[in-house]
mmCIF file of C-alpha atoms in Angstrom:
data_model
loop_
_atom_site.group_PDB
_atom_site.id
_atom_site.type_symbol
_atom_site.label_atom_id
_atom_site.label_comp_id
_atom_site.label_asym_id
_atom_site.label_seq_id
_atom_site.Cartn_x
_atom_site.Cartn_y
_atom_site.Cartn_z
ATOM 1 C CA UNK A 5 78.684 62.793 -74.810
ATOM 2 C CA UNK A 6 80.529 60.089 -76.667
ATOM 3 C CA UNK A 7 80.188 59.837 -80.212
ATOM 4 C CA UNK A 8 80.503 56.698 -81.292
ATOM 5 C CA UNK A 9 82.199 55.841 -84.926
ATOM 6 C CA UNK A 10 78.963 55.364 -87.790
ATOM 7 C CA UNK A 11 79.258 54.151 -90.672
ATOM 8 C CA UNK A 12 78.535 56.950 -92.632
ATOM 9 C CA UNK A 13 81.269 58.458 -90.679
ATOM 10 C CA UNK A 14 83.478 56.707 -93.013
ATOM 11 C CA UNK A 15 84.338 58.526 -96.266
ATOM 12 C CA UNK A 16 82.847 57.164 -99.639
ATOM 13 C CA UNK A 17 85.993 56.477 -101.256
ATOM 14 C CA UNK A 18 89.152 56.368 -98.400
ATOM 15 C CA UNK A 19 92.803 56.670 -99.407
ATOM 16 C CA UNK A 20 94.196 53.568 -101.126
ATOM 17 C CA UNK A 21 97.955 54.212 -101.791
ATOM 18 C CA UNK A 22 98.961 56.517 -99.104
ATOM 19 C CA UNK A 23 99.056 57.407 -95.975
ATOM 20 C CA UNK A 24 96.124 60.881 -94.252
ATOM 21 C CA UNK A 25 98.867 63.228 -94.008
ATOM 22 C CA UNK A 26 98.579 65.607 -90.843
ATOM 23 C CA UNK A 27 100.575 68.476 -88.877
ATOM 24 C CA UNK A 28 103.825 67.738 -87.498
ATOM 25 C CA UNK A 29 102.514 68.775 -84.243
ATOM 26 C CA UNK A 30 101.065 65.654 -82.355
ATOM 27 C CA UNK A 31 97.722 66.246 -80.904
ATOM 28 C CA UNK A 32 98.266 64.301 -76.848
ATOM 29 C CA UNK A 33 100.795 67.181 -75.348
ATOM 30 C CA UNK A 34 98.750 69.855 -76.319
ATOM 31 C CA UNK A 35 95.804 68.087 -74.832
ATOM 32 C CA UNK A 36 97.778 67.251 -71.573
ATOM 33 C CA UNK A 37 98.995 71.158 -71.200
ATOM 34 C CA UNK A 38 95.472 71.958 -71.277
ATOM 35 C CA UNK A 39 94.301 69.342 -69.059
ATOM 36 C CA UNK A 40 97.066 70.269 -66.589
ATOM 37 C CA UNK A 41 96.455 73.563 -66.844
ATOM 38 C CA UNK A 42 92.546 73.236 -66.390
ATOM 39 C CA UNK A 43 92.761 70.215 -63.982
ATOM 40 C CA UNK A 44 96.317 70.923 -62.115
ATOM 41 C CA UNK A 45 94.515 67.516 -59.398
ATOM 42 C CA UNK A 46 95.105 65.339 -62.516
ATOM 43 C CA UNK A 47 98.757 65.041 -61.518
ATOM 44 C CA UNK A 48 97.847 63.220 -58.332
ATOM 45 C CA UNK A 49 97.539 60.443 -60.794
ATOM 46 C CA UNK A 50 100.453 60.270 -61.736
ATOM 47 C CA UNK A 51 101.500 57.199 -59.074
ATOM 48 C CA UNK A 52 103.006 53.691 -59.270
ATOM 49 C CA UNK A 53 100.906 50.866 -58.804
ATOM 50 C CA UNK A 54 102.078 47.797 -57.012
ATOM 51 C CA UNK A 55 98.918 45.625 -57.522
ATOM 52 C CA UNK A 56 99.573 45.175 -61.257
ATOM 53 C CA UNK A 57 102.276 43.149 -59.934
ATOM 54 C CA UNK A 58 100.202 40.912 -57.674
ATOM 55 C CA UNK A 59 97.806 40.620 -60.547
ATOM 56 C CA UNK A 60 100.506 39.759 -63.098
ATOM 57 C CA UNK A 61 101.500 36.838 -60.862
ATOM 58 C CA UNK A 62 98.238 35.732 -60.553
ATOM 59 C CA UNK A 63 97.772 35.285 -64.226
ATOM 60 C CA UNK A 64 100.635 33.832 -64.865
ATOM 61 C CA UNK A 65 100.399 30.950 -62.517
ATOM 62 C CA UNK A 66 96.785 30.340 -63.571
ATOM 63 C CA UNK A 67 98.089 30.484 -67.515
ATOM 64 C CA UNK A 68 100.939 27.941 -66.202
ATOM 65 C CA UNK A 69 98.241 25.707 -64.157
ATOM 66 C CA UNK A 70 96.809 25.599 -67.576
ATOM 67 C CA UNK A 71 99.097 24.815 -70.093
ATOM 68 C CA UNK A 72 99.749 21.689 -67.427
ATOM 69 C CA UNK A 73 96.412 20.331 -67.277
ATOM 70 C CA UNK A 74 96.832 20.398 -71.326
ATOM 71 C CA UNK A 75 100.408 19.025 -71.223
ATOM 72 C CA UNK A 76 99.159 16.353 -69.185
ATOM 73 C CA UNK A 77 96.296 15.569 -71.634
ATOM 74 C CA UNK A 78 98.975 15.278 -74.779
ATOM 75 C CA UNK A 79 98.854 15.940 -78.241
ATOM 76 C CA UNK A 80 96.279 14.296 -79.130
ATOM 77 C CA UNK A 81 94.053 16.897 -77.309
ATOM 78 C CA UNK A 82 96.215 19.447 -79.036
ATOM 79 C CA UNK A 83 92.518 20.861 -80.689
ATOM 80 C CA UNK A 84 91.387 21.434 -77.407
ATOM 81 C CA UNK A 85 94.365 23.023 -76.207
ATOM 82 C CA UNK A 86 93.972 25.785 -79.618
ATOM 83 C CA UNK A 87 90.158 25.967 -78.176
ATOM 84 C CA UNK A 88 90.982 26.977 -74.646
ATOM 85 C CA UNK A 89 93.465 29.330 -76.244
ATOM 86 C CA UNK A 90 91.712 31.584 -78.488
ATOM 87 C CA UNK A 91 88.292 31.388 -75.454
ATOM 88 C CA UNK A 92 90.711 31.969 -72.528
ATOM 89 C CA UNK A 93 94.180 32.061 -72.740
ATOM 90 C CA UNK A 94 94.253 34.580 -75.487
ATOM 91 C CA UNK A 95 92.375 37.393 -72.982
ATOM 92 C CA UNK A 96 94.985 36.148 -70.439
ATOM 93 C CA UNK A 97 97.926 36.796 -72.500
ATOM 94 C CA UNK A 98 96.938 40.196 -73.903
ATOM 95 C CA UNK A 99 96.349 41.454 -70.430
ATOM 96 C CA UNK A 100 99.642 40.212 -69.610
ATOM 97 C CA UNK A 101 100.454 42.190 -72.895
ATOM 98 C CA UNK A 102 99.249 45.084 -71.376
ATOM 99 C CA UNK A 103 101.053 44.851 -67.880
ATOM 100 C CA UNK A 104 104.598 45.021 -70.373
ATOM 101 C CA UNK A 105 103.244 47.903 -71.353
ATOM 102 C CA UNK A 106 102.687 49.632 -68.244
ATOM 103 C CA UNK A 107 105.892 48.473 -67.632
ATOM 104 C CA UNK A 108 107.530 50.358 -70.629
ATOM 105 C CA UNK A 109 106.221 53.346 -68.555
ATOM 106 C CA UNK A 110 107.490 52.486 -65.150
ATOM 107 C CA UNK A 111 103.671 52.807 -63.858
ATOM 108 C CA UNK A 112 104.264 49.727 -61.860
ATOM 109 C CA UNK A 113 107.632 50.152 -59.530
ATOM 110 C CA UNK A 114 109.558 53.399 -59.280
ATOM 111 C CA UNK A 115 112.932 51.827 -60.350
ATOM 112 C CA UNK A 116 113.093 50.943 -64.158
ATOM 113 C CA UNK A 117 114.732 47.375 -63.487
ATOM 114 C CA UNK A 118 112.157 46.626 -61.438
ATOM 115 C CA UNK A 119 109.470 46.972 -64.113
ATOM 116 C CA UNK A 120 111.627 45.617 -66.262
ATOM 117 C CA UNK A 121 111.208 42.208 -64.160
ATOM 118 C CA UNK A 122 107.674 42.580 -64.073
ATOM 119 C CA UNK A 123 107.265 42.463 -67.836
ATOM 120 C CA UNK A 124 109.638 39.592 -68.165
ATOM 121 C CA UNK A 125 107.326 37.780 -65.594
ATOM 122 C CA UNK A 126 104.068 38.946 -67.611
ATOM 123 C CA UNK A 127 106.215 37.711 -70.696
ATOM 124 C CA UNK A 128 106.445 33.906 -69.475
ATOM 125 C CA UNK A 129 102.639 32.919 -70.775
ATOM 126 C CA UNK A 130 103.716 34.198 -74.678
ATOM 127 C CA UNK A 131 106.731 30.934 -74.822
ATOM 128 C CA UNK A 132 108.535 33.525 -76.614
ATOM 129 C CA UNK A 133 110.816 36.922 -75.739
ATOM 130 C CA UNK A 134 108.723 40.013 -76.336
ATOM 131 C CA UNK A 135 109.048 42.305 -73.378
ATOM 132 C CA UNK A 136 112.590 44.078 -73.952
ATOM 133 C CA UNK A 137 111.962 43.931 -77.795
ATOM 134 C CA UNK A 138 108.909 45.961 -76.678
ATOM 135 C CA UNK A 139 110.250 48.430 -74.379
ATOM 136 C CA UNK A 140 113.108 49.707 -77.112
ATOM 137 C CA UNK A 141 110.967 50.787 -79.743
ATOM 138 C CA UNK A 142 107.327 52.151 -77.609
ATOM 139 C CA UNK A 143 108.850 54.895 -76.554
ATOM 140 C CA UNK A 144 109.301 56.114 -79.996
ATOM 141 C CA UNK A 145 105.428 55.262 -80.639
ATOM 142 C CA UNK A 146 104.479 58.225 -78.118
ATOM 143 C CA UNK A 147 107.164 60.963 -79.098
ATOM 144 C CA UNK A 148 107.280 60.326 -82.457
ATOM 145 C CA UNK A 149 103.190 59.146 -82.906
ATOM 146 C CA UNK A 150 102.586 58.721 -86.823
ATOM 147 C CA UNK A 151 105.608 59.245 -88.248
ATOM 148 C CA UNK A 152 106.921 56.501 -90.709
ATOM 149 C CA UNK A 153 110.182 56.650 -90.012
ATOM 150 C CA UNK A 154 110.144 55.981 -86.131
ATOM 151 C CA UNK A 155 106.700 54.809 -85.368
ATOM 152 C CA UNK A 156 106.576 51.118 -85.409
ATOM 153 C CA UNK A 157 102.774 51.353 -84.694
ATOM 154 C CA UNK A 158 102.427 52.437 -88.412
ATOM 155 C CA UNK A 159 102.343 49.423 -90.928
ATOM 156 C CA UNK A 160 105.047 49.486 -93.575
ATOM 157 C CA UNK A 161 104.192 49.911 -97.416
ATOM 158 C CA UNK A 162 104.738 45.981 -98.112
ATOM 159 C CA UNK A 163 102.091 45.423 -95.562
ATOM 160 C CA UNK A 164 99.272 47.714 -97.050
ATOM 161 C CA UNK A 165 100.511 46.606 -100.275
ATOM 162 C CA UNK A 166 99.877 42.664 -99.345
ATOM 163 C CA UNK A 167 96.556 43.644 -97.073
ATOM 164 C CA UNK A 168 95.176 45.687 -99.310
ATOM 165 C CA UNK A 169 91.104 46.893 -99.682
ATOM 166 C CA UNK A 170 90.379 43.115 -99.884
ATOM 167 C CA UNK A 171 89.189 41.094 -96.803
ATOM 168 C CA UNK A 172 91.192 38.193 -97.404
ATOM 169 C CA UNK A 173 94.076 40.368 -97.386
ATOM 170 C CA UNK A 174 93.191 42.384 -94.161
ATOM 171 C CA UNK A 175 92.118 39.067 -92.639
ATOM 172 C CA UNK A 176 95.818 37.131 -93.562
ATOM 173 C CA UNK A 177 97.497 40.743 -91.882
ATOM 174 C CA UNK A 178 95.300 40.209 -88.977
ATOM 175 C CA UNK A 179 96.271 36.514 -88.602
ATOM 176 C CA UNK A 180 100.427 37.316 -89.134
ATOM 177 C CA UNK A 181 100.079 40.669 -86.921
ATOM 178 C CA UNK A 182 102.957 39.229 -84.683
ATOM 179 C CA UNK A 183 105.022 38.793 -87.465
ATOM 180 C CA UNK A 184 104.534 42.170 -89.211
ATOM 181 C CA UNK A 185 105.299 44.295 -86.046
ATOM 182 C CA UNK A 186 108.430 42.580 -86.290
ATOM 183 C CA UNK A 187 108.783 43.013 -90.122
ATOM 184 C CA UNK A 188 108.336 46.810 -89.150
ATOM 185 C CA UNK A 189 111.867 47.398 -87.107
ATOM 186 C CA UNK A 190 114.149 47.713 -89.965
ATOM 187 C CA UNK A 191 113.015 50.479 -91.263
ATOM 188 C CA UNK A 192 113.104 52.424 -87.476
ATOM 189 C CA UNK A 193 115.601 55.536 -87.199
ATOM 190 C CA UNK A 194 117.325 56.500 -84.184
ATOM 191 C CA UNK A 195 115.227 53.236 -82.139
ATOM 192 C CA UNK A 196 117.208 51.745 -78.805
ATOM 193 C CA UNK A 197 119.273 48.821 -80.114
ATOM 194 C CA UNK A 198 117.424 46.000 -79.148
ATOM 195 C CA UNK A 199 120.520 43.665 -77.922
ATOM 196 C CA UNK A 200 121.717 44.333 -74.950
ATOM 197 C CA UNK A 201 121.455 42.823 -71.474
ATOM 198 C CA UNK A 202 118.111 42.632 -70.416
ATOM 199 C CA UNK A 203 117.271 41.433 -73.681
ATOM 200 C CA UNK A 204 119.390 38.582 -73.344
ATOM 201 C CA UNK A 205 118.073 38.201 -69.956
ATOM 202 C CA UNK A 206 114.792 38.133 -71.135
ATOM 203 C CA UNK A 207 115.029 35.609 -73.947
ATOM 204 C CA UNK A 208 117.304 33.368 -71.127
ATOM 205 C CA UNK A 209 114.452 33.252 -68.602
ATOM 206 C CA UNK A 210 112.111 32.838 -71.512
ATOM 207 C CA UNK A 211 114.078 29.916 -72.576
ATOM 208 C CA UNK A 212 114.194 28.219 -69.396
ATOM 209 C CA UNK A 213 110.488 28.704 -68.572
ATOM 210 C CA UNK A 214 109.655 26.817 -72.014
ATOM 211 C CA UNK A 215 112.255 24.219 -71.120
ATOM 212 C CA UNK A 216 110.989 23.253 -67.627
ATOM 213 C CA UNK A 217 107.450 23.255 -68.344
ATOM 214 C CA UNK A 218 108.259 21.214 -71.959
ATOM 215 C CA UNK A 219 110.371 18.833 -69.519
ATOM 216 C CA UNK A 220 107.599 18.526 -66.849
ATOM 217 C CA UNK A 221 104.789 19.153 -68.850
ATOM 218 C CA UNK A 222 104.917 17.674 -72.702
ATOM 219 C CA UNK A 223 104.198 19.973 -76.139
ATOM 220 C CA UNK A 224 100.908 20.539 -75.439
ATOM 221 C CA UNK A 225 101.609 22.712 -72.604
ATOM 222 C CA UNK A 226 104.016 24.870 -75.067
ATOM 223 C CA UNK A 227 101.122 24.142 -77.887
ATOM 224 C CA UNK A 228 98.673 26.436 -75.491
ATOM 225 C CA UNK A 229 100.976 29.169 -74.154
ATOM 226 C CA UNK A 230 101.864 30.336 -77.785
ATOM 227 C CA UNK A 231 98.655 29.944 -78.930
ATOM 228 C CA UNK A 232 97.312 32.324 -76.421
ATOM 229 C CA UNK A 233 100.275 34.453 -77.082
ATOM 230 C CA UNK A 234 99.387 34.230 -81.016
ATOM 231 C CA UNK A 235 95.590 34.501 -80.970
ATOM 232 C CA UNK A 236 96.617 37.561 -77.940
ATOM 233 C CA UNK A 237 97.693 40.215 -80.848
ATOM 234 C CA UNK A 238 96.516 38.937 -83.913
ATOM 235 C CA UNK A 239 95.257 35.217 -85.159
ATOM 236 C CA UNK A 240 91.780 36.480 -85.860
ATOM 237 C CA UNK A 241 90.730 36.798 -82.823
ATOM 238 C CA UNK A 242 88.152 40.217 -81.841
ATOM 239 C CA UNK A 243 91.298 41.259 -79.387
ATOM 240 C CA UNK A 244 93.263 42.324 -82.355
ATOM 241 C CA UNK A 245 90.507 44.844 -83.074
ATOM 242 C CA UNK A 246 92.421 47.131 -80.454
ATOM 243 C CA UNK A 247 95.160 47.380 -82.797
ATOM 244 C CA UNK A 248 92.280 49.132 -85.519
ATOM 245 C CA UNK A 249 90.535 50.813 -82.573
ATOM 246 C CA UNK A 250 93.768 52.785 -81.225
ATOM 247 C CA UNK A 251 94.879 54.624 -84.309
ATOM 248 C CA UNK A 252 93.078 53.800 -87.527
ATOM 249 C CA UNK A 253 91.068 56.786 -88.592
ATOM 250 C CA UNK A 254 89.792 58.787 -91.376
ATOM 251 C CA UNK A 255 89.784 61.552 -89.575
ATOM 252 C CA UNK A 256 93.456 63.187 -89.625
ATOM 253 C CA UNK A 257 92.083 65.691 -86.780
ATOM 254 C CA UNK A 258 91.650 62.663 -84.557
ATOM 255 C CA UNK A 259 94.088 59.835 -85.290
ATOM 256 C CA UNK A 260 93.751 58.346 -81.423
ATOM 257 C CA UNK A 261 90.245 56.665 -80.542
ATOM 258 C CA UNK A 262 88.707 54.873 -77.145
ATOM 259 C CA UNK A 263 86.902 52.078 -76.163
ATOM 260 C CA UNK A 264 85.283 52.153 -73.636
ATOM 261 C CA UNK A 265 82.900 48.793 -73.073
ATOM 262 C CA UNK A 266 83.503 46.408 -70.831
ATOM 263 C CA UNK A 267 86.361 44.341 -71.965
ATOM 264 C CA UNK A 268 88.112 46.878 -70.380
ATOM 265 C CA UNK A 269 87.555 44.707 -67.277
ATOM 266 C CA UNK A 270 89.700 41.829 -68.657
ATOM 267 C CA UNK A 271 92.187 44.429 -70.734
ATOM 268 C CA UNK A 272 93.537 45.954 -68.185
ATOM 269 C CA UNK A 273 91.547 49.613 -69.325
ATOM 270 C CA UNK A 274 93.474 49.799 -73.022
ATOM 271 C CA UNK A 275 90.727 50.999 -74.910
ATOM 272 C CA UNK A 276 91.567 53.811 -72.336
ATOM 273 C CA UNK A 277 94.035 55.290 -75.572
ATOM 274 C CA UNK A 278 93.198 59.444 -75.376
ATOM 275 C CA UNK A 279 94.252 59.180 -72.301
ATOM 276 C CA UNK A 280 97.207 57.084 -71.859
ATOM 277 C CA UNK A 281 98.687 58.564 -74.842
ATOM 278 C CA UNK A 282 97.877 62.231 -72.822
ATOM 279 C CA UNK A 283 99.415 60.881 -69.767
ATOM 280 C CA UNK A 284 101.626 57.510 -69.963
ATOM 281 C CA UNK A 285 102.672 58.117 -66.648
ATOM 282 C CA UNK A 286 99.205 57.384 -64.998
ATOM 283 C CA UNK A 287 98.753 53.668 -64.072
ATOM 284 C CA UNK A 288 96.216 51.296 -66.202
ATOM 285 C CA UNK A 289 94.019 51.455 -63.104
ATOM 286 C CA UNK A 290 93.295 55.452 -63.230
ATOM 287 C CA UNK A 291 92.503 55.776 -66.595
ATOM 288 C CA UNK A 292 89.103 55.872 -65.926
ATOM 289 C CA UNK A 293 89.704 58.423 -62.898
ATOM 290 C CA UNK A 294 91.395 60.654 -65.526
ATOM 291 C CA UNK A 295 88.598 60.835 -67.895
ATOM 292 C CA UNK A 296 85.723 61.475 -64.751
ATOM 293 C CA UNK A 297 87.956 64.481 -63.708
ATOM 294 C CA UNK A 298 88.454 66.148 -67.424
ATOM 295 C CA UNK A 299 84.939 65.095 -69.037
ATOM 296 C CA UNK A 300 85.193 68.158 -71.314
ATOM 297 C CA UNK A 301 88.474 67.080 -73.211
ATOM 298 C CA UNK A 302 87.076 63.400 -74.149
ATOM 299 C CA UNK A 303 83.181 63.239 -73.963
ATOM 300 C CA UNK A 304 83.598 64.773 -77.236
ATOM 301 C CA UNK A 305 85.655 62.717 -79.181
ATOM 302 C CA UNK A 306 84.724 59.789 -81.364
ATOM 303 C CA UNK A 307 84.840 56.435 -79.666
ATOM 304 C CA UNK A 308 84.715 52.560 -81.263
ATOM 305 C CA UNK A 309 81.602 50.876 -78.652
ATOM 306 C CA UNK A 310 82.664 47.199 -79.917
ATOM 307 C CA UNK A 311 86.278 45.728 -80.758
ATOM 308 C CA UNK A 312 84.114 42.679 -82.387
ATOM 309 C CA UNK A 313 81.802 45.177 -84.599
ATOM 310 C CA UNK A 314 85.288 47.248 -85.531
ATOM 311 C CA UNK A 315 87.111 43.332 -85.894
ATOM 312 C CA UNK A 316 84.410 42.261 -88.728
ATOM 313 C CA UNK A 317 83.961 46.130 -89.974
ATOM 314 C CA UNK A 318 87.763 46.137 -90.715
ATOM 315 C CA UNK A 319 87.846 43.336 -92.584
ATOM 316 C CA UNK A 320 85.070 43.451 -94.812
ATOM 317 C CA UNK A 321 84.494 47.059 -95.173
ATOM 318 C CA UNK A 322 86.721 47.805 -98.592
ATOM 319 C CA UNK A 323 87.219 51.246 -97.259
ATOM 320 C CA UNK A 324 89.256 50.410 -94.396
ATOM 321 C CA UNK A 325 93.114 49.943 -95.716
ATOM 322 C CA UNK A 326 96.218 49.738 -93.671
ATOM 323 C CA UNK A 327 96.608 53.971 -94.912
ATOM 324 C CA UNK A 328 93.751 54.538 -92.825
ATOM 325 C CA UNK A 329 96.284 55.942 -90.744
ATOM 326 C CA UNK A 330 97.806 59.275 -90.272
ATOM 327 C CA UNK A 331 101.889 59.834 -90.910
ATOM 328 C CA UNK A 332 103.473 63.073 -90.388
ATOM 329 C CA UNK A 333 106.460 62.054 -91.996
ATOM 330 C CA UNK A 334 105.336 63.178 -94.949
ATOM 331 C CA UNK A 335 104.628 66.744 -94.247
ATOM 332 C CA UNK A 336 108.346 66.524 -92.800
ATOM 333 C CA UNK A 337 109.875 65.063 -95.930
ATOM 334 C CA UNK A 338 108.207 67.981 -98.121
ATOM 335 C CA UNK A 339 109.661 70.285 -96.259
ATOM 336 C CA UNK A 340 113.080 68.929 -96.034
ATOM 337 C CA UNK A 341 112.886 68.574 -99.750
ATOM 338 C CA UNK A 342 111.838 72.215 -100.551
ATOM 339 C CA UNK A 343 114.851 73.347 -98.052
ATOM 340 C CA UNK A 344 117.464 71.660 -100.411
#
């Protein structure tokens, strides 16, 4: 069975100033050998899925009808437009979130430029270019998973300095995540460079989306769309709680939790993280297939049961930092140091 995370599963006194320092070895291959090797059926999963296409259209073209009906109400209904943001548009956006993602993995077409304009579709809701900005520097989080110097999963040092224990500090890093996953690239060895074509074509389509719908529609229109996209990965909002749930632990022997309740429905199976992490190749839609046919290499693990219970457990719980993580640069750096 499950175990969920307790609260007196959570040390007394957790790390303040660094990093849970673990193996060099990252934890999902191993897992995947033995899955493979137990389960050889489990690479029937590994598929493309056309649908997340269809769906991605859907949502953006409801997240457009949208941000109309607001532009046509103006700015003086720009409260109601922040409103229907954080209640609906920010579960829209994140899913759409999600489909650049399975993008980044080329779950959704077999040719990489065609998932490539598949996340630059799911990209039109956020009003600004994340997609290609996205793909360059995943890959990195999966073959390099909680190492400092080319995970840009793991917060930087300014961060956990700014964040802190405090909960006014964890709650202003919440708010500004957006802007601290971009703070994080700098310090990225051996990433993709960002600039290059289909970045450029991503920020022009971006850029002409905004500018029809500002032309048709008015600044409210824009006013919603970025809100969603803001409140979609940070902005307080209990969605951001997937970016605690995925790899926040205090465990080093299990850095990568699940969720498994039912916003899954509306986030496109996410909390599914063992097991996308094991296989990245396997579509957002078998995830759950995945875990019914290997039970015995995830009933076991810990799991979070609520992103809203983690959201307000994060913040106010003093022993929750942003070093609640594990980096395995560190193990790396001792040894390179003792070689000299």
């Amino acid at each position: 069975m499950n175990m969920a995370i307790r609260n007196d599963d959570i040390p007394a006194a957790a790390p303040q100033d660094t990093f849970l320092i673990a193996e060099p070895l990252r934890p999902h291959p191993q897992r995947r050998r033995a899955i493979l090797a137990a389960h050889p059926e489990v690479a029937k999963l590994i598929v493309t899925d056309p649908m997340t296409a269809i769906i991605t259209l859907g949502v953006v073209l409801g997240q457009t009808a949208i941000a109309a009906l607001f532009g046509h109400f103006g700015l003086h209904y720009w409260w109601a437009a922040l409103i229907a943001a954080y209640c609906i548009g920010a579960f829209a956006n994140h899913a759409m979130f999600v489909v650049i993602h399975d993008a980044v993995h080329n779950t959704i077409f077999k040719t990489p430029d065609a998932n490539k304009w598949v996340a630059i579709l799911a990209d039109l809701p956020n009003a600004f270019p994340t997609a290609m900005g996205f793909r360059c520097y995943h890959q990195k989080h999966h073959s390099h998973l909680g190492d400092y110097d080319f995970d840009a999963d793991l917060p930087g040092h300014l961060e956990a300095k700014i964040a802190s224990n405090r909960w006014y500090g964890k709650a202003f890093w919440l708010f500004g995540f957006a802007f601290w996953q971009l703070s994080r690239l700098g310090r990225l060895k051996g990433t993709v460079p960002i600039w290059g074509k289909w970045t450029y074509i991503n920020l022009a389509v971006i850029a002409a989306y905004d500018l029809v719908l500002l032309y048709l529609f008015g600044w409210n229109a824009l006013l919603y769309l970025f809100a969603s996209f803001w409140f979609s990965v940070g902005g307080l909002h209990p969605l951001s709680a997937r970016w605690i749930q995925e790899h926040f632990t205090f465990d080093p022997h299990q850095e990568t939790y699940d969720y498994y309740g039912p916003l899954n429905l509306i986030a496109l199976n996410i909390g599914y993280h063992n097991e996308h992490h094991d296989f990245p190749e396997i579509p957002w839609r078998l995830l759950p297939e995945l875990k019914r046919m290997a039970p015995e290499f995830y009933d076991h693990l810990k799991t979070h049961k609520s992103w809203t219970k983690l959201f307000f457990t994060f913040i106010f719980d003093p022993r929750y930092t942003l070093y609640s993580r594990v980096d395995r640069s560190i193990l790396r750096h001792a040894a390179d140091a003792a070689a000299k």
